[in-house]
Amino acid sequence: MEDLRYLQLSMAEHLFEQKKYTSAAHSLSDLLESEPDNVAVRLLLARAYYHSAQLGRAEEQLTELVDRAPTDDYVRLLLARTLERQGRGVEAATQRRILAALTGDDSHLASTPENNSHLGQTREPVAEAPYEAPSGHTRGEGSPEAPDAGPGTAS
């Protein structure tokens, strides 16, 4: 029986590598029924669902994985991206904040138009006020005009 499951997983991985995500998902969902605690199978299934645009199913698997391992940063990132693709920016932003806290990498908080589409706001051009750096700081060190600069980055 173990050999059969190994072959089934190998075939699903091969299908995934060949970008046959729907077929891989079908095979993996069958395998997950017999091994519901197999985290590797569940993660690959979530990825197959994500890539085949079965986002609701991907979210279900990723939510289960987050419940089992709340500090898994890759699962949080994939869940955030899944929510973003569904137009659920507020929920995705929550996952990204948790991800940034877990990894210490604030680049996960980077805002994109796709992430903010839920706000329903348009930005009007604003006349830029002259920038006055606090003493000892120069433009680019954490200033709003330099989003790439932040803690631990070299200028």
mmCIF file of N, CA and C in Angstrom, residues 22-146:
data_model
loop_
_atom_site.group_PDB
_atom_site.id
_atom_site.type_symbol
_atom_site.label_atom_id
_atom_site.label_comp_id
_atom_site.label_asym_id
_atom_site.label_seq_id
_atom_site.Cartn_x
_atom_site.Cartn_y
_atom_site.Cartn_z
ATOM 1 N N THR A 22 -4.422 20.848 -12.975
ATOM 2 C CA THR A 22 -5.729 20.263 -12.673
ATOM 3 C C THR A 22 -5.604 18.762 -12.475
ATOM 4 N N SER A 23 -4.847 18.108 -13.325
ATOM 5 C CA SER A 23 -4.643 16.660 -13.183
ATOM 6 C C SER A 23 -3.876 16.350 -11.903
ATOM 7 N N ALA A 24 -2.877 17.164 -11.608
ATOM 8 C CA ALA A 24 -2.114 16.976 -10.372
ATOM 9 C C ALA A 24 -3.030 17.139 -9.160
ATOM 10 N N ALA A 25 -3.892 18.145 -9.196
ATOM 11 C CA ALA A 25 -4.810 18.383 -8.077
ATOM 12 C C ALA A 25 -5.744 17.208 -7.875
ATOM 13 N N HIS A 26 -6.238 16.653 -8.955
ATOM 14 C CA HIS A 26 -7.137 15.501 -8.846
ATOM 15 C C HIS A 26 -6.428 14.325 -8.173
ATOM 16 N N SER A 27 -5.226 14.046 -8.621
ATOM 17 C CA SER A 27 -4.451 12.948 -8.059
ATOM 18 C C SER A 27 -4.099 13.213 -6.592
ATOM 19 N N LEU A 28 -3.719 14.438 -6.286
ATOM 20 C CA LEU A 28 -3.341 14.790 -4.916
ATOM 21 C C LEU A 28 -4.533 14.771 -3.971
ATOM 22 N N SER A 29 -5.702 15.185 -4.450
ATOM 23 C CA SER A 29 -6.879 15.168 -3.573
ATOM 24 C C SER A 29 -7.248 13.728 -3.214
ATOM 25 N N ASP A 30 -7.083 12.808 -4.172
ATOM 26 C CA ASP A 30 -7.315 11.393 -3.865
ATOM 27 C C ASP A 30 -6.320 10.898 -2.818
ATOM 28 N N LEU A 31 -5.080 11.283 -2.977
ATOM 29 C CA LEU A 31 -4.039 10.874 -2.038
ATOM 30 C C LEU A 31 -4.278 11.479 -0.660
ATOM 31 N N LEU A 32 -4.727 12.724 -0.613
ATOM 32 C CA LEU A 32 -4.972 13.392 0.670
ATOM 33 C C LEU A 32 -6.100 12.722 1.443
ATOM 34 N N GLU A 33 -7.067 12.163 0.727
ATOM 35 C CA GLU A 33 -8.147 11.445 1.415
ATOM 36 C C GLU A 33 -7.609 10.274 2.225
ATOM 37 N N SER A 34 -6.598 9.604 1.695
ATOM 38 C CA SER A 34 -6.037 8.467 2.419
ATOM 39 C C SER A 34 -4.966 8.897 3.427
ATOM 40 N N GLU A 35 -4.427 10.111 3.284
ATOM 41 C CA GLU A 35 -3.403 10.626 4.191
ATOM 42 C C GLU A 35 -3.701 12.075 4.579
ATOM 43 N N PRO A 36 -4.769 12.312 5.340
ATOM 44 C CA PRO A 36 -5.181 13.687 5.631
ATOM 45 C C PRO A 36 -4.171 14.495 6.451
ATOM 46 N N ASP A 37 -3.228 13.845 7.115
ATOM 47 C CA ASP A 37 -2.240 14.567 7.918
ATOM 48 C C ASP A 37 -0.930 14.810 7.179
ATOM 49 N N ASN A 38 -0.877 14.452 5.907
ATOM 50 C CA ASN A 38 0.344 14.617 5.131
ATOM 51 C C ASN A 38 0.453 16.067 4.662
ATOM 52 N N VAL A 39 1.295 16.819 5.334
ATOM 53 C CA VAL A 39 1.441 18.247 5.074
ATOM 54 C C VAL A 39 2.018 18.506 3.680
ATOM 55 N N ALA A 40 2.962 17.688 3.254
ATOM 56 C CA ALA A 40 3.578 17.879 1.938
ATOM 57 C C ALA A 40 2.550 17.706 0.825
ATOM 58 N N VAL A 41 1.695 16.721 0.963
ATOM 59 C CA VAL A 41 0.652 16.489 -0.042
ATOM 60 C C VAL A 41 -0.326 17.658 -0.040
ATOM 61 N N ARG A 42 -0.713 18.107 1.143
ATOM 62 C CA ARG A 42 -1.665 19.220 1.249
ATOM 63 C C ARG A 42 -1.089 20.499 0.642
ATOM 64 N N LEU A 43 0.183 20.755 0.877
ATOM 65 C CA LEU A 43 0.805 21.960 0.322
ATOM 66 C C LEU A 43 0.896 21.877 -1.201
ATOM 67 N N LEU A 44 1.294 20.737 -1.723
ATOM 68 C CA LEU A 44 1.365 20.592 -3.175
ATOM 69 C C LEU A 44 -0.032 20.691 -3.791
ATOM 70 N N LEU A 45 -1.021 20.161 -3.105
ATOM 71 C CA LEU A 45 -2.407 20.273 -3.573
ATOM 72 C C LEU A 45 -2.835 21.743 -3.602
ATOM 73 N N ALA A 46 -2.509 22.483 -2.554
ATOM 74 C CA ALA A 46 -2.849 23.912 -2.507
ATOM 75 C C ALA A 46 -2.179 24.655 -3.661
ATOM 76 N N ARG A 47 -0.934 24.326 -3.936
ATOM 77 C CA ARG A 47 -0.217 24.970 -5.044
ATOM 78 C C ARG A 47 -0.838 24.609 -6.391
ATOM 79 N N ALA A 48 -1.241 23.352 -6.543
ATOM 80 C CA ALA A 48 -1.881 22.930 -7.791
ATOM 81 C C ALA A 48 -3.206 23.666 -7.972
ATOM 82 N N TYR A 49 -3.973 23.792 -6.894
ATOM 83 C CA TYR A 49 -5.231 24.539 -6.966
ATOM 84 C C TYR A 49 -4.955 26.007 -7.320
ATOM 85 N N TYR A 50 -3.953 26.594 -6.694
ATOM 86 C CA TYR A 50 -3.608 27.991 -6.957
ATOM 87 C C TYR A 50 -3.271 28.189 -8.434
ATOM 88 N N HIS A 51 -2.414 27.330 -8.956
ATOM 89 C CA HIS A 51 -1.981 27.483 -10.348
ATOM 90 C C HIS A 51 -3.073 27.156 -11.356
ATOM 91 N N SER A 52 -4.056 26.375 -10.956
ATOM 92 C CA SER A 52 -5.159 26.067 -11.870
ATOM 93 C C SER A 52 -6.359 26.981 -11.612
ATOM 94 N N ALA A 53 -6.122 28.052 -10.860
ATOM 95 C CA ALA A 53 -7.129 29.078 -10.567
ATOM 96 C C ALA A 53 -8.340 28.534 -9.828
ATOM 97 N N GLN A 54 -8.151 27.489 -9.058
ATOM 98 C CA GLN A 54 -9.193 26.988 -8.165
ATOM 99 C C GLN A 54 -8.919 27.607 -6.790
ATOM 100 N N LEU A 55 -9.140 28.904 -6.730
ATOM 101 C CA LEU A 55 -8.671 29.686 -5.597
ATOM 102 C C LEU A 55 -9.412 29.386 -4.297
ATOM 103 N N GLY A 56 -10.680 29.094 -4.371
ATOM 104 C CA GLY A 56 -11.427 28.730 -3.169
ATOM 105 C C GLY A 56 -10.882 27.448 -2.550
ATOM 106 N N ARG A 57 -10.590 26.486 -3.401
ATOM 107 C CA ARG A 57 -10.016 25.221 -2.920
ATOM 108 C C ARG A 57 -8.599 25.426 -2.389
ATOM 109 N N ALA A 58 -7.838 26.266 -3.063
ATOM 110 C CA ALA A 58 -6.485 26.574 -2.585
ATOM 111 C C ALA A 58 -6.567 27.212 -1.203
ATOM 112 N N GLU A 59 -7.490 28.146 -1.053
ATOM 113 C CA GLU A 59 -7.655 28.820 0.242
ATOM 114 C C GLU A 59 -8.011 27.829 1.345
ATOM 115 N N GLU A 60 -8.894 26.879 1.049
ATOM 116 C CA GLU A 60 -9.261 25.867 2.053
ATOM 117 C C GLU A 60 -8.042 25.098 2.532
ATOM 118 N N GLN A 61 -7.223 24.642 1.594
ATOM 119 C CA GLN A 61 -6.034 23.865 1.954
ATOM 120 C C GLN A 61 -5.031 24.723 2.712
ATOM 121 N N LEU A 62 -4.838 25.951 2.269
ATOM 122 C CA LEU A 62 -3.876 26.834 2.924
ATOM 123 C C LEU A 62 -4.333 27.228 4.322
ATOM 124 N N THR A 63 -5.624 27.439 4.490
ATOM 125 C CA THR A 63 -6.155 27.752 5.819
ATOM 126 C C THR A 63 -5.913 26.591 6.770
ATOM 127 N N GLU A 64 -6.125 25.379 6.279
ATOM 128 C CA GLU A 64 -5.836 24.186 7.090
ATOM 129 C C GLU A 64 -4.355 24.132 7.460
ATOM 130 N N LEU A 65 -3.488 24.442 6.512
ATOM 131 C CA LEU A 65 -2.047 24.433 6.778
ATOM 132 C C LEU A 65 -1.657 25.515 7.780
ATOM 133 N N VAL A 66 -2.252 26.698 7.674
ATOM 134 C CA VAL A 66 -1.974 27.777 8.630
ATOM 135 C C VAL A 66 -2.424 27.362 10.026
ATOM 136 N N ASP A 67 -3.563 26.681 10.110
ATOM 137 C CA ASP A 67 -4.034 26.207 11.414
ATOM 138 C C ASP A 67 -3.044 25.214 12.033
ATOM 139 N N ARG A 68 -2.441 24.385 11.184
ATOM 140 C CA ARG A 68 -1.501 23.368 11.666
ATOM 141 C C ARG A 68 -0.120 23.944 11.964
ATOM 142 N N ALA A 69 0.297 24.929 11.181
ATOM 143 C CA ALA A 69 1.637 25.508 11.342
ATOM 144 C C ALA A 69 1.557 27.014 11.125
ATOM 145 N N PRO A 70 1.112 27.753 12.133
ATOM 146 C CA PRO A 70 0.887 29.192 11.961
ATOM 147 C C PRO A 70 2.140 30.011 11.669
ATOM 148 N N THR A 71 3.313 29.461 11.875
ATOM 149 C CA THR A 71 4.538 30.216 11.625
ATOM 150 C C THR A 71 5.200 29.855 10.296
ATOM 151 N N ASP A 72 4.524 29.096 9.454
ATOM 152 C CA ASP A 72 5.090 28.733 8.150
ATOM 153 C C ASP A 72 4.943 29.923 7.214
ATOM 154 N N ASP A 73 6.052 30.602 6.945
ATOM 155 C CA ASP A 73 5.998 31.831 6.159
ATOM 156 C C ASP A 73 5.610 31.587 4.703
ATOM 157 N N TYR A 74 6.019 30.476 4.121
ATOM 158 C CA TYR A 74 5.656 30.208 2.732
ATOM 159 C C TYR A 74 4.144 30.016 2.594
ATOM 160 N N VAL A 75 3.552 29.313 3.528
ATOM 161 C CA VAL A 75 2.104 29.097 3.488
ATOM 162 C C VAL A 75 1.378 30.431 3.633
ATOM 163 N N ARG A 76 1.858 31.285 4.527
ATOM 164 C CA ARG A 76 1.250 32.621 4.690
ATOM 165 C C ARG A 76 1.342 33.428 3.399
ATOM 166 N N LEU A 77 2.498 33.373 2.733
ATOM 167 C CA LEU A 77 2.674 34.109 1.481
ATOM 168 C C LEU A 77 1.715 33.586 0.411
ATOM 169 N N LEU A 78 1.631 32.282 0.287
ATOM 170 C CA LEU A 78 0.742 31.709 -0.713
ATOM 171 C C LEU A 78 -0.724 32.015 -0.393
ATOM 172 N N LEU A 79 -1.080 32.013 0.880
ATOM 173 C CA LEU A 79 -2.440 32.375 1.264
ATOM 174 C C LEU A 79 -2.709 33.847 0.927
ATOM 175 N N ALA A 80 -1.763 34.722 1.199
ATOM 176 C CA ALA A 80 -1.929 36.143 0.859
ATOM 177 C C ALA A 80 -2.137 36.312 -0.636
ATOM 178 N N ARG A 81 -1.328 35.645 -1.440
ATOM 179 C CA ARG A 81 -1.459 35.756 -2.899
ATOM 180 C C ARG A 81 -2.784 35.188 -3.385
ATOM 181 N N THR A 82 -3.223 34.114 -2.769
ATOM 182 C CA THR A 82 -4.514 33.519 -3.140
ATOM 183 C C THR A 82 -5.646 34.497 -2.851
ATOM 184 N N LEU A 83 -5.606 35.122 -1.692
ATOM 185 C CA LEU A 83 -6.632 36.101 -1.329
ATOM 186 C C LEU A 83 -6.580 37.320 -2.256
ATOM 187 N N GLU A 84 -5.382 37.757 -2.614
ATOM 188 C CA GLU A 84 -5.245 38.884 -3.532
ATOM 189 C C GLU A 84 -5.863 38.557 -4.887
ATOM 190 N N ARG A 85 -5.618 37.363 -5.383
ATOM 191 C CA ARG A 85 -6.169 36.978 -6.680
ATOM 192 C C ARG A 85 -7.694 36.915 -6.641
ATOM 193 N N GLN A 86 -8.255 36.748 -5.445
ATOM 194 C CA GLN A 86 -9.707 36.739 -5.297
ATOM 195 C C GLN A 86 -10.252 38.143 -5.041
ATOM 196 N N GLY A 87 -9.378 39.133 -5.035
ATOM 197 C CA GLY A 87 -9.813 40.506 -4.805
ATOM 198 C C GLY A 87 -10.119 40.789 -3.349
ATOM 199 N N ARG A 88 -9.523 40.043 -2.452
ATOM 200 C CA ARG A 88 -9.772 40.191 -1.017
ATOM 201 C C ARG A 88 -8.540 40.788 -0.348
ATOM 202 N N GLY A 89 -8.281 42.044 -0.733
ATOM 203 C CA GLY A 89 -7.076 42.737 -0.302
ATOM 204 C C GLY A 89 -6.947 42.944 1.189
ATOM 205 N N VAL A 90 -8.041 43.193 1.882
ATOM 206 C CA VAL A 90 -7.970 43.426 3.327
ATOM 207 C C VAL A 90 -7.480 42.167 4.030
ATOM 208 N N GLU A 91 -8.050 41.018 3.654
ATOM 209 C CA GLU A 91 -7.631 39.755 4.265
ATOM 210 C C GLU A 91 -6.194 39.414 3.872
ATOM 211 N N ALA A 92 -5.838 39.691 2.635
ATOM 212 C CA ALA A 92 -4.473 39.436 2.173
ATOM 213 C C ALA A 92 -3.485 40.307 2.942
ATOM 214 N N ALA A 93 -3.858 41.555 3.186
ATOM 215 C CA ALA A 93 -2.977 42.465 3.918
ATOM 216 C C ALA A 93 -2.718 41.953 5.334
ATOM 217 N N THR A 94 -3.723 41.352 5.942
ATOM 218 C CA THR A 94 -3.540 40.767 7.274
ATOM 219 C C THR A 94 -2.496 39.662 7.217
ATOM 220 N N GLN A 95 -2.614 38.801 6.211
ATOM 221 C CA GLN A 95 -1.636 37.718 6.065
ATOM 222 C C GLN A 95 -0.240 38.273 5.799
ATOM 223 N N ARG A 96 -0.158 39.336 5.012
ATOM 224 C CA ARG A 96 1.142 39.936 4.716
ATOM 225 C C ARG A 96 1.761 40.584 5.962
ATOM 226 N N ARG A 97 0.924 41.185 6.816
ATOM 227 C CA ARG A 97 1.455 41.753 8.062
ATOM 228 C C ARG A 97 2.007 40.649 8.968
ATOM 229 N N ILE A 98 1.282 39.550 9.053
ATOM 230 C CA ILE A 98 1.768 38.419 9.852
ATOM 231 C C ILE A 98 3.061 37.884 9.254
ATOM 232 N N LEU A 99 3.092 37.769 7.931
ATOM 233 C CA LEU A 99 4.278 37.286 7.228
ATOM 234 C C LEU A 99 5.475 38.195 7.500
ATOM 235 N N ALA A 100 5.272 39.496 7.444
ATOM 236 C CA ALA A 100 6.354 40.442 7.717
ATOM 237 C C ALA A 100 6.843 40.303 9.157
ATOM 238 N N ALA A 101 5.928 40.102 10.077
ATOM 239 C CA ALA A 101 6.312 39.922 11.477
ATOM 240 C C ALA A 101 7.090 38.619 11.671
ATOM 241 N N LEU A 102 6.677 37.572 10.982
ATOM 242 C CA LEU A 102 7.353 36.277 11.101
ATOM 243 C C LEU A 102 8.769 36.315 10.541
ATOM 244 N N THR A 103 8.924 36.988 9.410
ATOM 245 C CA THR A 103 10.197 36.959 8.706
ATOM 246 C C THR A 103 11.089 38.149 9.019
ATOM 247 N N GLY A 104 10.505 39.215 9.548
ATOM 248 C CA GLY A 104 11.265 40.437 9.762
ATOM 249 C C GLY A 104 11.534 41.178 8.461
ATOM 250 N N ASP A 105 10.823 40.809 7.418
ATOM 251 C CA ASP A 105 11.028 41.391 6.087
ATOM 252 C C ASP A 105 9.831 42.264 5.729
ATOM 253 N N ASP A 106 9.999 43.569 5.859
ATOM 254 C CA ASP A 106 8.901 44.492 5.584
ATOM 255 C C ASP A 106 8.555 44.602 4.106
ATOM 256 N N SER A 107 9.357 44.004 3.239
ATOM 257 C CA SER A 107 9.027 44.056 1.811
ATOM 258 C C SER A 107 7.722 43.303 1.529
ATOM 259 N N HIS A 108 7.317 42.433 2.429
ATOM 260 C CA HIS A 108 6.040 41.738 2.260
ATOM 261 C C HIS A 108 4.853 42.686 2.412
ATOM 262 N N LEU A 109 5.110 43.848 2.956
ATOM 263 C CA LEU A 109 4.051 44.833 3.138
ATOM 264 C C LEU A 109 3.895 45.737 1.930
ATOM 265 N N ALA A 110 4.766 45.551 0.934
ATOM 266 C CA ALA A 110 4.730 46.404 -0.251
ATOM 267 C C ALA A 110 3.329 46.440 -0.828
ATOM 268 N N SER A 111 2.904 47.630 -1.117
ATOM 269 C CA SER A 111 1.556 47.844 -1.622
ATOM 270 C C SER A 111 1.570 47.904 -3.141
ATOM 271 N N THR A 112 0.642 47.214 -3.750
ATOM 272 C CA THR A 112 0.486 47.266 -5.195
ATOM 273 C C THR A 112 -0.943 47.677 -5.511
ATOM 274 N N PRO A 113 -1.206 48.189 -6.704
ATOM 275 C CA PRO A 113 -2.574 48.558 -7.053
ATOM 276 C C PRO A 113 -3.531 47.379 -6.926
ATOM 277 N N GLU A 114 -3.056 46.165 -7.257
ATOM 278 C CA GLU A 114 -3.937 45.003 -7.157
ATOM 279 C C GLU A 114 -4.329 44.755 -5.706
ATOM 280 N N ASN A 115 -3.383 44.955 -4.796
ATOM 281 C CA ASN A 115 -3.653 44.722 -3.383
ATOM 282 C C ASN A 115 -4.603 45.756 -2.803
ATOM 283 N N ASN A 116 -4.613 46.950 -3.374
ATOM 284 C CA ASN A 116 -5.429 48.020 -2.823
ATOM 285 C C ASN A 116 -6.729 48.246 -3.588
ATOM 286 N N SER A 117 -7.052 47.375 -4.529
ATOM 287 C CA SER A 117 -8.262 47.573 -5.327
ATOM 288 C C SER A 117 -9.521 47.538 -4.466
ATOM 289 N N HIS A 118 -9.440 46.903 -3.308
ATOM 290 C CA HIS A 118 -10.596 46.819 -2.419
ATOM 291 C C HIS A 118 -10.956 48.166 -1.807
ATOM 292 N N LEU A 119 -10.035 49.119 -1.846
ATOM 293 C CA LEU A 119 -10.284 50.397 -1.197
ATOM 294 C C LEU A 119 -11.249 51.277 -1.971
ATOM 295 N N GLY A 120 -11.326 51.059 -3.278
ATOM 296 C CA GLY A 120 -12.241 51.838 -4.090
ATOM 297 C C GLY A 120 -11.897 53.319 -4.120
ATOM 298 N N GLN A 121 -10.653 53.630 -3.893
ATOM 299 C CA GLN A 121 -10.237 55.019 -3.879
ATOM 300 C C GLN A 121 -9.280 55.262 -5.029
ATOM 301 N N THR A 122 -9.314 56.466 -5.517
ATOM 302 C CA THR A 122 -8.314 56.859 -6.500
ATOM 303 C C THR A 122 -7.461 57.932 -5.852
ATOM 304 N N ARG A 123 -6.214 57.912 -6.135
ATOM 305 C CA ARG A 123 -5.319 58.907 -5.569
ATOM 306 C C ARG A 123 -5.253 60.105 -6.481
ATOM 307 N N GLU A 124 -5.503 61.237 -5.924
ATOM 308 C CA GLU A 124 -5.377 62.488 -6.651
ATOM 309 C C GLU A 124 -3.917 62.922 -6.559
ATOM 310 N N PRO A 125 -3.389 63.525 -7.623
ATOM 311 C CA PRO A 125 -2.021 64.027 -7.513
ATOM 312 C C PRO A 125 -1.960 65.079 -6.412
ATOM 313 N N VAL A 126 -0.948 64.963 -5.597
ATOM 314 C CA VAL A 126 -0.772 65.900 -4.494
ATOM 315 C C VAL A 126 0.535 66.642 -4.722
ATOM 316 N N ALA A 127 0.466 67.965 -4.538
ATOM 317 C CA ALA A 127 1.691 68.746 -4.664
ATOM 318 C C ALA A 127 2.634 68.298 -3.558
ATOM 319 N N GLU A 128 3.839 67.955 -3.959
ATOM 320 C CA GLU A 128 4.785 67.434 -2.989
ATOM 321 C C GLU A 128 5.400 68.570 -2.208
ATOM 322 N N ALA A 129 5.315 68.470 -0.897
ATOM 323 C CA ALA A 129 5.938 69.463 -0.034
ATOM 324 C C ALA A 129 7.436 69.210 0.001
ATOM 325 N N PRO A 130 8.212 70.253 0.186
ATOM 326 C CA PRO A 130 9.655 70.034 0.266
ATOM 327 C C PRO A 130 9.960 69.081 1.420
ATOM 328 N N TYR A 131 10.881 68.183 1.184
ATOM 329 C CA TYR A 131 11.247 67.201 2.202
ATOM 330 C C TYR A 131 12.271 67.798 3.148
ATOM 331 N N GLU A 132 11.970 67.734 4.417
ATOM 332 C CA GLU A 132 12.908 68.183 5.426
ATOM 333 C C GLU A 132 13.265 66.983 6.279
ATOM 334 N N ALA A 133 14.499 66.523 6.118
ATOM 335 C CA ALA A 133 14.950 65.366 6.876
ATOM 336 C C ALA A 133 15.248 65.771 8.306
ATOM 337 N N PRO A 134 14.883 64.912 9.247
ATOM 338 C CA PRO A 134 15.295 65.182 10.625
ATOM 339 C C PRO A 134 16.820 65.221 10.682
ATOM 340 N N SER A 135 17.354 65.920 11.645
ATOM 341 C CA SER A 135 18.811 66.041 11.720
ATOM 342 C C SER A 135 19.446 64.657 11.773
ATOM 343 N N GLY A 136 20.506 64.493 10.985
ATOM 344 C CA GLY A 136 21.200 63.218 10.951
ATOM 345 C C GLY A 136 20.657 62.242 9.920
ATOM 346 N N HIS A 137 19.557 62.567 9.258
ATOM 347 C CA HIS A 137 18.973 61.690 8.236
ATOM 348 C C HIS A 137 19.094 62.350 6.870
ATOM 349 N N THR A 138 19.228 61.539 5.883
ATOM 350 C CA THR A 138 19.232 62.050 4.521
ATOM 351 C C THR A 138 18.084 61.429 3.763
ATOM 352 N N ARG A 139 17.713 62.039 2.668
ATOM 353 C CA ARG A 139 16.633 61.520 1.840
ATOM 354 C C ARG A 139 16.959 60.083 1.452
ATOM 355 N N GLY A 140 15.987 59.192 1.610
ATOM 356 C CA GLY A 140 16.180 57.805 1.236
ATOM 357 C C GLY A 140 16.301 56.882 2.434
ATOM 358 N N GLU A 141 16.592 57.421 3.592
ATOM 359 C CA GLU A 141 16.683 56.573 4.772
ATOM 360 C C GLU A 141 15.331 56.501 5.459
ATOM 361 N N GLY A 142 14.458 55.631 4.952
ATOM 362 C CA GLY A 142 13.161 55.449 5.564
ATOM 363 C C GLY A 142 12.143 56.496 5.195
ATOM 364 N N SER A 143 12.480 57.382 4.252
ATOM 365 C CA SER A 143 11.526 58.409 3.866
ATOM 366 C C SER A 143 10.421 57.792 3.015
ATOM 367 N N PRO A 144 9.240 58.388 3.021
ATOM 368 C CA PRO A 144 8.148 57.842 2.220
ATOM 369 C C PRO A 144 8.467 57.826 0.733
ATOM 370 N N GLU A 145 9.364 58.701 0.292
ATOM 371 C CA GLU A 145 9.691 58.757 -1.123
ATOM 372 C C GLU A 145 10.602 57.609 -1.543
ATOM 373 N N ALA A 146 11.174 56.894 -0.595
ATOM 374 C CA ALA A 146 12.099 55.799 -0.906
ATOM 375 C C ALA A 146 11.568 54.515 -0.269
#
